[in-house]
Amino acid sequence: MFTIEQLAGFVAVAEELHFGRAAERLNMTQPPLSRQIQKLEKTVGVELLTRNNRKVELTSAGAGFLEDARRLLTLVQRAPLAAQRVAAGHTGLLRIGFTAASSFSILGPLLEEIAETIPDVDIDLREMVTGEQLAGLGSGELDLGIGRPPFDKDLFASRLLYREGLVLAVPDGHRLAQLHRDISPTDFKDEPIIMHSPTEARYFYDLVVKMLPLHHGNVVHTVSQILTMVCLVAAKRGVAFVPQSTALLGVAGVRFLPLESQQGDPVELHAIWSRSSTNPALTRLLESLSM
Amino acid sequence: MFTIEQLAGFVAVAEELHFGRAAERLNMTQPPLSRQIQKLEKTVGVELLTRNNRKVELTSAGAGFLEDARRLLTLVQRAPLAAQRVAAGHTGLLRIGFTAASSFSILGPLLEEIAETIPDVDIDLREMVTGEQLAGLGSGELDLGIGRPPFDKDLFASRLLYREGLVLAVPDGHRLAQLHRDISPTDFKDEPIIMHSPTEARYFYDLVVKMLPLHHGNVVHTVSQILTMVCLVAAKRGVAFVPQSTALLGVAGVRFLPLESQQGDPVELHAIWSRSSTNPALTRLLESLSM
DNA sequence: CGTCATTACGGAATGCGTAATGATA
DNA sequence: TATCATTACGCATTCCGTAATGACG
């Protein structure tokens, strides 16, 4: 195998067509340069330069090899720089998983912020529920998740991105929409309810069950996605508890009514990442976001 | 600067994710491989692999660098092969100069033969008069010329490609065309003649002057290109002595009449090349053509 | 305690620079 | 004879392999 130094030597000689000047350019003496070229020619198996002690010329094969040598050398120079940029988090790839509901609210502004912070990092976006996000983060297939608790605080770190209230989604013209006041549990005790799936949307299920006294007999549907819920409400199949930001969707035929007696804004959305992550782009993003 | 062996070692470890197996694949022991990776990381300035004595993993920067390393290694493998192919004349570039007149006759078949003989060699075709061809051959800007004598036999070698007769080009309906026999010098002693330039088309000028008794007073034009002559004949400006193959052009309004008393076919077309040429594609072509 | 990467060490090979040689115009 | 590539030679460095060490499960 030949050496990168040999390639550099060959390019210098090919450009100067003079061993002495080439050696000077390379900060060395002629003899080792001469030997380098000889070794290079031996390993390549071809005479690259014709040199009759008075004139140095490229052979046809040498002219062709010169192009490859230049390509090789530029790549040799750039590869470490590219690696350094990746290591510094200035470039690379960030794979982000997000819940469908998060795209109604925080995802857009967050992506803008990411684009400003690490503009040269490629962003790979995948819609997935929180459970899938955690699996991806754990296996290294994902760098950042935008999801909801709970998750293992030992394995994952997080940052609260967004906090909002829960509202009641009802069809347009529904009798509760006429009240023009906050809705209390007694208001919907006889209403058909479109409920969150206890497995696929565990966060919302637990939240609603904990916050509100429900008659489980009123549940007419169990679904996993907020968007599906809103569609079913628009189809007048019942009412549903959804995060406030769902109103931003602008689905026709649905009204969003405030609920009384909420302590703070109970619906949380977190940025979640693996504590064992080594993606420098993630590190850099998190450092910038925490400022 | 890092080494190609280091790159190969890194790629092996990155693929195996195991120093022992990688070393085995490279036919070496683990310790030097370990040191190679360490040196590589030091020169690149980045940790490429995380290795906790139990598990080897690529870092983000390492994953990026791996791609560059693979590119580099394939180029390292291919560059010598490409150079060898050029040296063997199987590929490369052949720059051919040809006279405009030669394109009427031999150029097409010759190019076909070249394409069969050295199919992977790029052909660079340039129309130029013989004098320019010789200059190009001498300076190394041209590999092969298709032109006419005379040229320095010490500097250039040649091969007769084509030999043809001289004919008289006359306008359609010209009185000489009615004779239906070979034309003798007395037939055109009073005809206006379109003559070759003694400088730019010296070969034809000398040939015509040597072969035929001309009244120089009859010369109405002096031009350097056969094609121009034929156009002037078609425009009824006079008659001209042109090589037989000019008839292949099929210019409307021109007839070509045989001349009497020609010894053989006096118009020669040669393939000419520099004796100091080192283009292996030329060598290979000439070897094949001479068989 | 077994596996596997790393450090320690001795010997061989590689590669530089200085000096000498050879070849060309 | 001058120039310039090449060979000769001595010395420092590099690098391999074997052996020892160390860390993790």
XYZ file of C-alpha atoms (C1' of nucleotides) in Angstrom:
632
model
C 0.000 0.000 0.000
C 1.177 3.496 -0.710
C 1.267 6.407 1.698
C -0.514 9.719 1.775
C 2.880 11.407 2.031
C 3.858 9.652 -1.178
C 0.743 11.013 -2.857
C 1.527 14.524 -1.631
C 5.070 14.114 -2.898
C 3.865 12.939 -6.273
C 1.436 15.828 -6.626
C 4.166 18.299 -5.705
C 6.584 16.838 -8.244
C 3.876 16.647 -10.888
C 3.092 20.295 -10.335
C 6.661 21.540 -10.169
C 8.085 19.022 -12.651
C 11.256 19.415 -10.621
C 12.292 17.262 -7.678
C 14.308 19.986 -6.003
C 11.592 22.598 -5.953
C 8.999 20.016 -4.990
C 11.143 18.879 -2.079
C 11.591 22.470 -0.974
C 7.845 22.979 -1.088
C 7.405 19.906 1.079
C 10.102 21.028 3.514
C 12.358 18.084 2.879
C 15.442 17.167 0.865
C 15.405 15.604 -2.567
C 16.612 12.063 -1.810
C 13.664 10.966 0.323
C 11.274 12.543 -2.166
C 12.953 10.618 -4.948
C 12.557 7.425 -2.961
C 8.924 8.207 -2.198
C 8.124 8.517 -5.887
C 9.973 5.301 -6.624
C 8.025 3.438 -3.977
C 4.771 4.912 -5.155
C 5.484 3.814 -8.708
C 6.387 0.366 -7.453
C 3.149 -0.069 -5.527
C 1.009 1.434 -8.273
C 2.881 -0.761 -10.715
C 3.216 1.953 -13.330
C 5.766 4.577 -14.320
C 4.152 7.861 -13.354
C 6.943 10.240 -14.308
C 9.617 10.053 -16.988
C 12.795 11.622 -15.709
C 15.971 11.682 -17.742
C 18.103 13.508 -15.201
C 17.311 16.694 -17.038
C 13.583 16.846 -17.574
C 10.683 15.562 -15.511
C 7.477 14.778 -17.333
C 4.173 13.132 -16.501
C 3.325 9.938 -18.327
C -0.238 9.419 -19.492
C -0.844 7.085 -16.576
C 0.740 9.648 -14.282
C -1.573 12.357 -15.545
C -4.558 10.158 -14.803
C -3.204 9.154 -11.422
C -2.560 12.793 -10.597
C -6.267 13.526 -10.701
C -7.021 10.639 -8.388
C -4.203 11.690 -6.078
C -5.593 15.218 -5.852
C -9.061 13.886 -5.130
C -7.604 11.636 -2.480
C -5.678 14.447 -0.827
C -8.613 16.823 -0.686
C -10.707 14.081 0.862
C -7.907 13.389 3.325
C -7.927 17.029 4.329
C -11.684 17.334 4.580
C -12.558 14.097 6.341
C -11.082 15.156 9.705
C -12.687 18.580 9.461
C -16.053 16.999 8.786
C -15.576 14.647 11.729
C -14.644 17.575 13.949
C -17.740 19.444 12.893
C -19.878 16.446 13.735
C -18.137 16.071 17.083
C -18.735 19.735 17.848
C -22.404 19.310 16.984
C -22.186 21.818 14.150
C -23.349 19.256 11.668
C -24.722 15.738 11.655
C -28.163 14.250 12.117
C -30.788 14.689 14.812
C -33.656 12.198 14.795
C -36.712 13.608 16.537
C -39.878 11.747 17.445
C -43.015 13.735 18.225
C -46.602 13.004 19.189
C -49.260 14.082 16.760
C -50.769 16.356 19.392
C -47.493 18.213 19.860
C -47.506 19.227 16.227
C -50.573 21.416 16.922
C -48.691 23.585 19.342
C -45.021 23.538 20.111
C -43.480 21.587 17.233
C -43.400 24.441 14.753
C -41.735 27.018 17.020
C -39.403 24.351 18.396
C -38.208 23.394 14.931
C -37.591 27.044 14.156
C -35.506 27.347 17.277
C -33.587 24.187 16.352
C -32.990 25.501 12.859
C -31.513 28.669 14.361
C -29.403 26.881 16.929
C -27.935 24.076 14.820
C -28.664 25.141 11.255
C -26.349 22.639 9.561
C -27.729 19.613 11.365
C -30.100 17.448 9.380
C -33.391 16.899 11.196
C -35.216 13.612 10.806
C -38.815 13.928 12.045
C -41.013 10.934 12.884
C -44.489 10.959 14.331
C -44.790 8.393 17.103
C -46.531 8.023 20.443
C -44.537 8.534 23.636
C -44.046 4.814 24.196
C -42.457 4.364 20.792
C -40.292 7.417 21.425
C -38.914 5.966 24.628
C -38.133 2.668 22.914
C -36.356 4.556 20.120
C -34.391 6.707 22.549
C -33.346 3.621 24.477
C -32.185 1.694 21.445
C -30.360 4.649 19.957
C -32.668 4.937 16.956
C -33.886 8.310 18.175
C -32.038 11.294 19.606
C -34.877 13.413 20.960
C -38.505 12.771 21.779
C -41.340 15.228 22.218
C -43.782 13.429 24.413
C -45.441 13.159 27.789
C -44.658 11.548 31.129
C -44.188 9.136 32.636
C -40.728 7.828 31.778
C -37.812 6.377 33.661
C -35.928 9.332 35.159
C -32.787 7.208 35.488
C -32.587 6.442 31.784
C -34.043 9.616 30.383
C -33.615 13.301 31.034
C -36.192 15.840 30.037
C -37.144 19.442 29.868
C -40.657 20.830 30.133
C -41.488 22.409 26.816
C -45.087 23.368 27.198
C -47.864 23.219 29.723
C -51.507 23.734 28.949
C -55.019 23.195 30.238
C -57.538 20.536 29.463
C -60.746 21.617 27.711
C -63.953 19.915 26.736
C -64.545 19.454 23.025
C -68.212 19.481 22.062
C -70.061 19.636 18.742
C -71.125 23.030 17.496
C -74.545 23.995 18.912
C -74.216 21.501 21.785
C -76.291 22.425 24.832
C -73.155 22.813 27.013
C -71.887 25.451 24.625
C -74.891 27.572 25.542
C -73.919 27.835 29.215
C -71.207 30.430 28.640
C -69.400 29.416 31.824
C -66.813 26.892 32.969
C -68.011 23.336 32.710
C -68.340 21.327 35.944
C -68.441 17.506 36.266
C -72.167 17.543 36.829
C -72.634 19.222 33.465
C -71.362 16.206 31.564
C -72.389 13.396 33.845
C -74.944 12.187 31.282
C -72.947 13.013 28.156
C -71.506 10.280 25.868
C -67.731 10.497 26.251
C -64.996 9.771 23.726
C -62.172 8.563 25.941
C -58.418 8.129 25.643
C -57.043 4.642 25.310
C -55.645 3.522 28.665
C -52.736 1.777 26.909
C -51.826 3.841 23.869
C -52.672 7.216 25.403
C -51.987 6.357 28.975
C -50.921 9.869 29.904
C -54.223 11.473 28.984
C -56.210 8.551 30.337
C -54.577 8.791 33.748
C -54.821 12.561 33.741
C -58.523 12.657 32.955
C -59.349 9.847 35.346
C -57.421 11.561 38.133
C -58.858 15.039 37.503
C -62.458 14.329 36.735
C -65.117 12.002 38.168
C -66.301 9.982 35.172
C -69.103 7.543 34.736
C -67.383 4.837 32.754
C -70.666 3.763 31.372
C -70.767 7.019 29.418
C -67.678 6.088 27.386
C -68.761 5.372 23.818
C -65.332 5.246 22.147
C -61.749 4.627 23.171
C -59.165 6.117 20.827
C -55.463 6.849 20.953
C -55.066 10.044 18.970
C -56.344 13.520 19.787
C -57.076 14.194 16.141
C -59.362 11.161 15.937
C -61.204 12.378 19.029
C -61.895 15.767 17.518
C -63.170 14.212 14.342
C -65.533 12.008 16.308
C -66.768 15.051 18.262
C -67.386 16.887 14.994
C -69.420 13.840 13.916
C -71.498 14.372 17.092
C -70.558 11.004 18.587
C -69.880 12.579 21.963
C -67.685 14.988 23.918
C -63.975 14.633 24.685
C -61.279 16.016 26.986
C -58.451 17.380 24.898
C -55.534 19.743 25.442
C -56.199 23.417 24.880
C -53.919 23.643 21.884
C -56.233 21.353 19.945
C -58.296 24.475 19.292
C -55.435 25.697 17.092
C -56.276 22.927 14.657
C -59.411 24.817 13.577
C -61.592 21.774 12.954
C -65.035 22.900 11.761
C -68.048 21.972 13.847
C -66.261 21.698 17.171
C -66.317 24.053 20.152
C -63.834 23.958 23.034
C -65.210 24.750 26.486
C -63.164 25.550 29.608
C -63.319 23.182 32.576
C -63.670 24.490 36.126
C -61.367 23.691 39.014
C -58.146 22.875 37.168
C -55.061 23.356 39.253
C -52.637 25.110 36.950
C -52.217 23.665 33.476
C -52.045 19.951 33.997
C -51.136 18.800 30.471
C -47.379 18.636 30.085
C -45.251 18.196 26.985
C -41.577 17.333 27.444
C -38.460 17.142 25.376
C -37.014 13.762 26.350
C -33.602 12.312 25.591
C -31.510 9.400 26.676
C -28.934 10.121 29.374
C -26.546 7.850 27.476
C -26.901 9.786 24.235
C -23.643 10.787 22.608
C -24.991 12.750 19.688
C -23.071 16.052 19.856
C -25.804 17.813 17.906
C -28.191 16.938 20.733
C -25.714 18.105 23.334
C -25.275 21.380 21.558
C -28.995 21.870 21.122
C -29.669 21.204 24.797
C -26.928 23.587 25.887
C -28.394 26.342 23.760
C -31.972 25.668 24.828
C -31.142 25.814 28.525
C -29.697 29.279 28.261
C -1.183 12.914 8.830
C -2.883 9.577 9.182
C -2.151 6.414 7.280
C -4.199 4.373 4.849
C -3.557 1.342 7.057
C -5.083 3.276 9.935
C -8.148 3.958 7.829
C -8.416 0.296 6.889
C -8.055 -0.616 10.537
C -10.747 1.843 11.551
C -13.160 0.557 8.917
C -12.529 -3.019 10.022
C -13.151 -2.184 13.673
C -16.191 -0.090 12.803
C -17.634 -2.982 10.851
C -16.807 -5.699 13.355
C -17.256 -3.539 16.454
C -14.654 -5.839 17.966
C -10.903 -5.267 17.983
C -10.015 -8.952 18.086
C -12.063 -9.962 15.058
C -11.030 -6.840 13.165
C -7.375 -7.621 13.826
C -7.887 -11.180 12.658
C -9.514 -9.896 9.459
C -6.502 -7.665 8.894
C -4.051 -10.495 9.615
C -2.476 -8.806 12.606
C -2.668 -8.868 16.403
C -4.867 -6.616 18.492
C -2.258 -4.330 20.092
C -1.038 -2.631 16.920
C -4.613 -2.239 15.754
C -5.492 -0.597 19.031
C -2.574 1.787 18.627
C -3.549 2.533 15.028
C -7.006 3.599 16.088
C -5.559 5.720 18.883
C -3.205 7.462 16.480
C -5.956 7.972 13.971
C -8.162 9.544 16.612
C -5.301 11.740 17.678
C -4.612 13.045 14.183
C -8.294 13.451 13.353
C -8.692 15.151 16.700
C -11.925 13.392 17.529
C -13.037 10.288 19.391
C -14.265 7.952 16.692
C -15.138 4.941 18.812
C -16.337 4.592 22.371
C -14.887 1.445 23.880
C -15.506 0.484 27.460
C -13.497 -2.748 27.457
C -16.689 -4.613 26.790
C -18.481 -2.877 23.973
C -17.191 -0.980 20.961
C -19.460 1.642 19.471
C -19.189 4.291 16.798
C -19.566 7.891 17.890
C -21.527 10.260 15.692
C -18.299 11.714 14.384
C -16.987 8.194 13.849
C -20.041 7.264 11.805
C -19.475 10.273 9.597
C -15.770 9.618 9.317
C -16.470 5.992 8.442
C -18.175 7.061 5.238
C -15.246 9.233 4.257
C -12.826 6.451 5.151
C -14.688 4.006 2.936
C -14.704 6.492 0.070
C -11.003 7.036 0.581
C -10.209 3.327 0.593
C -12.175 2.571 -2.552
C -10.393 5.416 -4.292
C -7.078 4.080 -3.006
C -7.891 0.718 -4.494
C -9.131 2.055 -7.804
C -6.531 4.716 -8.533
C -3.709 2.246 -9.254
C -5.993 0.087 -11.388
C -7.023 3.123 -13.405
C -3.374 4.116 -13.830
C -2.520 0.600 -14.953
C -5.314 0.659 -17.498
C -4.037 3.966 -18.857
C -0.507 2.597 -18.991
C -1.719 -0.446 -20.885
C -3.520 1.812 -23.351
C -6.886 0.324 -22.452
C -8.194 3.678 -21.400
C -7.111 7.281 -21.507
C -7.310 10.028 -24.084
C -6.253 10.173 -27.717
C -6.174 13.630 -29.291
C -6.502 13.431 -33.051
C -6.069 16.264 -35.520
C -7.486 15.864 -39.014
C -7.675 17.914 -42.177
C -11.123 18.903 -43.355
C -10.581 17.009 -46.607
C -9.794 13.786 -44.756
C -13.211 13.849 -43.148
C -14.774 13.258 -46.604
C -13.071 9.939 -47.015
C -11.087 8.048 -44.459
C -11.986 9.697 -41.149
C -15.258 7.871 -40.633
C -13.949 4.346 -41.238
C -10.778 5.141 -39.299
C -12.753 6.272 -36.269
C -14.792 3.108 -36.434
C -11.621 1.063 -36.472
C -10.269 3.058 -33.532
C -13.482 2.567 -31.599
C -13.148 -1.180 -32.104
C -9.466 -1.310 -31.238
C -9.405 0.889 -28.140
C -13.069 1.263 -27.194
C -12.491 2.716 -23.729
C -10.148 5.465 -24.887
C -11.670 8.922 -25.154
C -11.131 10.474 -28.587
C -10.628 14.205 -28.871
C -11.077 15.308 -32.497
C -9.844 18.658 -33.809
C -9.953 19.897 -37.356
C -6.650 21.516 -38.321
C -4.393 21.792 -41.343
C -1.286 19.613 -41.530
C 1.021 22.375 -40.335
C -0.972 22.874 -37.173
C -1.056 19.130 -36.660
C 2.726 18.877 -36.807
C 3.071 21.720 -34.327
C 0.611 20.024 -31.994
C 2.337 16.665 -32.318
C 5.671 18.279 -31.576
C 4.471 20.130 -28.499
C 2.602 17.144 -27.131
C -0.814 18.740 -27.507
C -1.778 16.161 -30.076
C -1.262 12.410 -30.227
C -2.150 11.599 -33.804
C -2.505 13.655 -36.959
C -4.287 12.808 -40.177
C -2.584 14.933 -42.783
C -0.308 15.050 -45.771
C 3.421 15.181 -46.444
C 5.911 16.617 -46.150
C 7.050 16.336 -42.535
C 10.296 15.698 -40.727
C 10.867 11.932 -40.843
C 13.238 12.153 -37.878
C 10.641 13.654 -35.564
C 7.527 12.023 -36.918
C 6.574 8.544 -37.981
C 3.691 7.883 -40.309
C 1.587 5.314 -42.035
C -0.107 5.739 -45.388
C -3.812 5.630 -44.788
C -5.255 6.401 -48.147
C -4.161 7.180 -51.662
C -6.369 8.657 -54.320
C -6.348 10.435 -57.630
C -6.736 14.057 -58.474
C -9.827 15.071 -60.422
C -11.055 18.259 -62.001
C -14.074 19.880 -60.395
C -16.227 21.809 -62.870
C -19.666 23.404 -62.630
C -22.625 21.366 -63.828
C -23.182 21.795 -67.565
C -19.603 22.991 -68.121
C -18.269 22.390 -71.624
C -15.534 20.052 -70.360
C -18.189 17.826 -68.837
C -19.538 17.180 -72.312
C -16.299 15.577 -73.550
C -16.935 12.281 -71.775
C -13.218 11.449 -71.681
C -10.177 12.083 -69.517
C -9.229 15.718 -69.383
C -5.839 16.749 -70.764
C -3.888 19.945 -69.937
C -4.835 21.531 -73.232
C -8.496 21.200 -72.318
C -8.223 23.624 -69.404
C -5.476 25.908 -70.670
C -7.959 28.767 -71.005
C -10.123 27.945 -67.987
C -10.185 30.176 -64.907
C -8.603 28.121 -62.134
C -9.308 28.114 -58.399
C -5.930 27.251 -56.938
C -4.625 25.944 -53.619
C -2.807 28.332 -51.338
C 0.952 27.773 -51.657
C 1.368 28.342 -47.913
C -1.686 26.946 -46.163
C -2.277 24.094 -48.607
C 1.267 23.562 -49.692
C 0.850 19.866 -50.338
C -1.849 20.298 -52.956
C -0.178 23.348 -54.436
C 3.098 21.507 -54.977
C 1.326 18.423 -56.275
C -0.724 20.292 -58.844
C 2.183 22.426 -59.982
C 4.374 19.343 -60.363
C 1.782 17.283 -62.163
C 0.147 19.731 -64.448
C 1.347 22.587 -66.685
C -0.608 25.602 -65.473
C -0.921 29.099 -66.816
C -0.645 31.080 -63.636
C -2.503 33.878 -65.286
C -5.600 31.703 -65.188
C -5.678 31.539 -61.398
C -8.667 33.581 -60.230
C -8.714 32.533 -56.545
C -6.288 31.098 -54.009
C -7.887 29.217 -51.138
C -6.749 26.836 -48.449
C -9.660 24.461 -48.004
C -11.025 21.912 -50.459
C -14.567 22.612 -49.304
C -14.209 26.303 -50.182
C -12.933 25.374 -53.623
C -15.918 23.195 -54.362
C -18.281 25.946 -53.279
C -16.556 28.389 -55.600
C -16.797 25.882 -58.443
C -20.500 25.448 -57.762
C -20.755 29.236 -57.995
C -19.186 28.953 -61.480
C -16.105 30.988 -60.534
C -13.830 28.466 -62.209
C -12.502 24.917 -62.141
C -10.336 23.296 -59.458
C -8.103 20.287 -58.893
C -9.368 18.323 -55.922
C -8.910 14.823 -54.558
C -11.270 12.167 -55.829
C -12.966 11.679 -52.499
C -14.383 15.191 -52.689
C -17.092 13.690 -54.934
C -18.368 11.866 -51.826
C -19.421 15.226 -50.430
C -22.305 15.378 -52.929
C -22.243 19.118 -53.454
C -24.972 20.094 -55.914
C -23.968 21.766 -59.155
C -20.478 20.294 -59.369
C -19.136 17.541 -61.620
C -15.822 15.737 -61.137
C -13.879 14.815 -64.266
C -10.946 12.364 -64.493
C -7.553 13.696 -65.516
C -5.406 11.825 -68.009
C -1.850 10.718 -67.509
C -1.743 10.382 -63.709
C 0.881 8.024 -62.441
C -0.933 5.976 -59.776
C -2.930 7.883 -57.213
C -0.778 10.834 -56.295
C -2.786 12.274 -53.387
C -1.626 10.744 -50.122
C -3.164 10.912 -46.672
C -1.066 9.804 -43.716
C -1.518 9.014 -40.087
C 1.312 10.949 -38.431
C 2.579 10.741 -34.886
C 5.547 11.947 -32.907
C 8.349 9.442 -32.433
C 8.670 10.717 -28.871
C 5.030 10.100 -28.040
C 4.461 8.130 -24.866
C 0.708 7.845 -25.006
C 0.061 4.138 -24.459
C -3.302 4.411 -26.172
C -1.463 5.548 -29.314
C 1.030 2.727 -28.991
C -1.720 0.207 -28.652
C -3.633 1.632 -31.576
C -0.590 1.565 -33.838
C 0.217 -1.997 -32.877
C -3.277 -3.092 -33.741
C -3.422 -1.122 -36.992
C -0.165 -2.566 -38.274
C -1.393 -6.122 -37.976
C -12.845 -15.680 36.577
C -13.178 -14.934 31.598
C -13.118 -11.694 27.980
C -11.166 -8.060 25.660
C -8.888 -3.575 25.104
C -4.718 -1.360 26.508
C 0.169 -0.623 28.064
C 5.252 -2.459 28.376
C 9.091 -3.907 26.023
C 12.447 -5.798 22.706
C 13.733 -6.314 17.890
C 13.089 -5.397 13.004
C 12.098 -2.267 9.438
C 11.220 2.126 7.598
C 12.599 6.785 6.551
C 14.924 10.897 7.116
C 19.253 13.796 6.144
C 24.160 14.236 4.671
C 27.420 12.816 1.456
C 28.746 10.598 -2.694
C 27.653 9.141 -7.453
C 26.009 9.311 -12.046
C 24.104 11.129 -16.067
C 22.909 14.769 -19.171
C 23.557 19.110 -21.875
C 31.443 21.773 -15.973
C 26.927 22.625 -13.909
C 22.649 20.799 -12.856
C 19.784 17.546 -10.959
C 18.113 12.926 -9.994
C 19.746 8.844 -7.756
C 22.372 5.704 -4.630
C 25.131 4.938 -0.094
C 25.219 5.189 4.629
C 24.377 6.345 9.528
C 21.001 7.500 12.810
C 16.494 8.270 14.724
C 11.850 6.953 14.608
C 8.062 3.920 13.840
C 5.772 -0.264 14.168
C 5.065 -4.994 14.773
C 4.533 -9.031 17.916
C 4.830 -11.195 22.563
C 3.939 -10.589 27.238
C 1.901 -8.236 31.016
C -1.810 -5.287 32.865
C -6.295 -3.594 33.703
C -11.201 -3.111 33.509
C -15.733 -4.766 33.084
C -19.488 -8.275 33.613
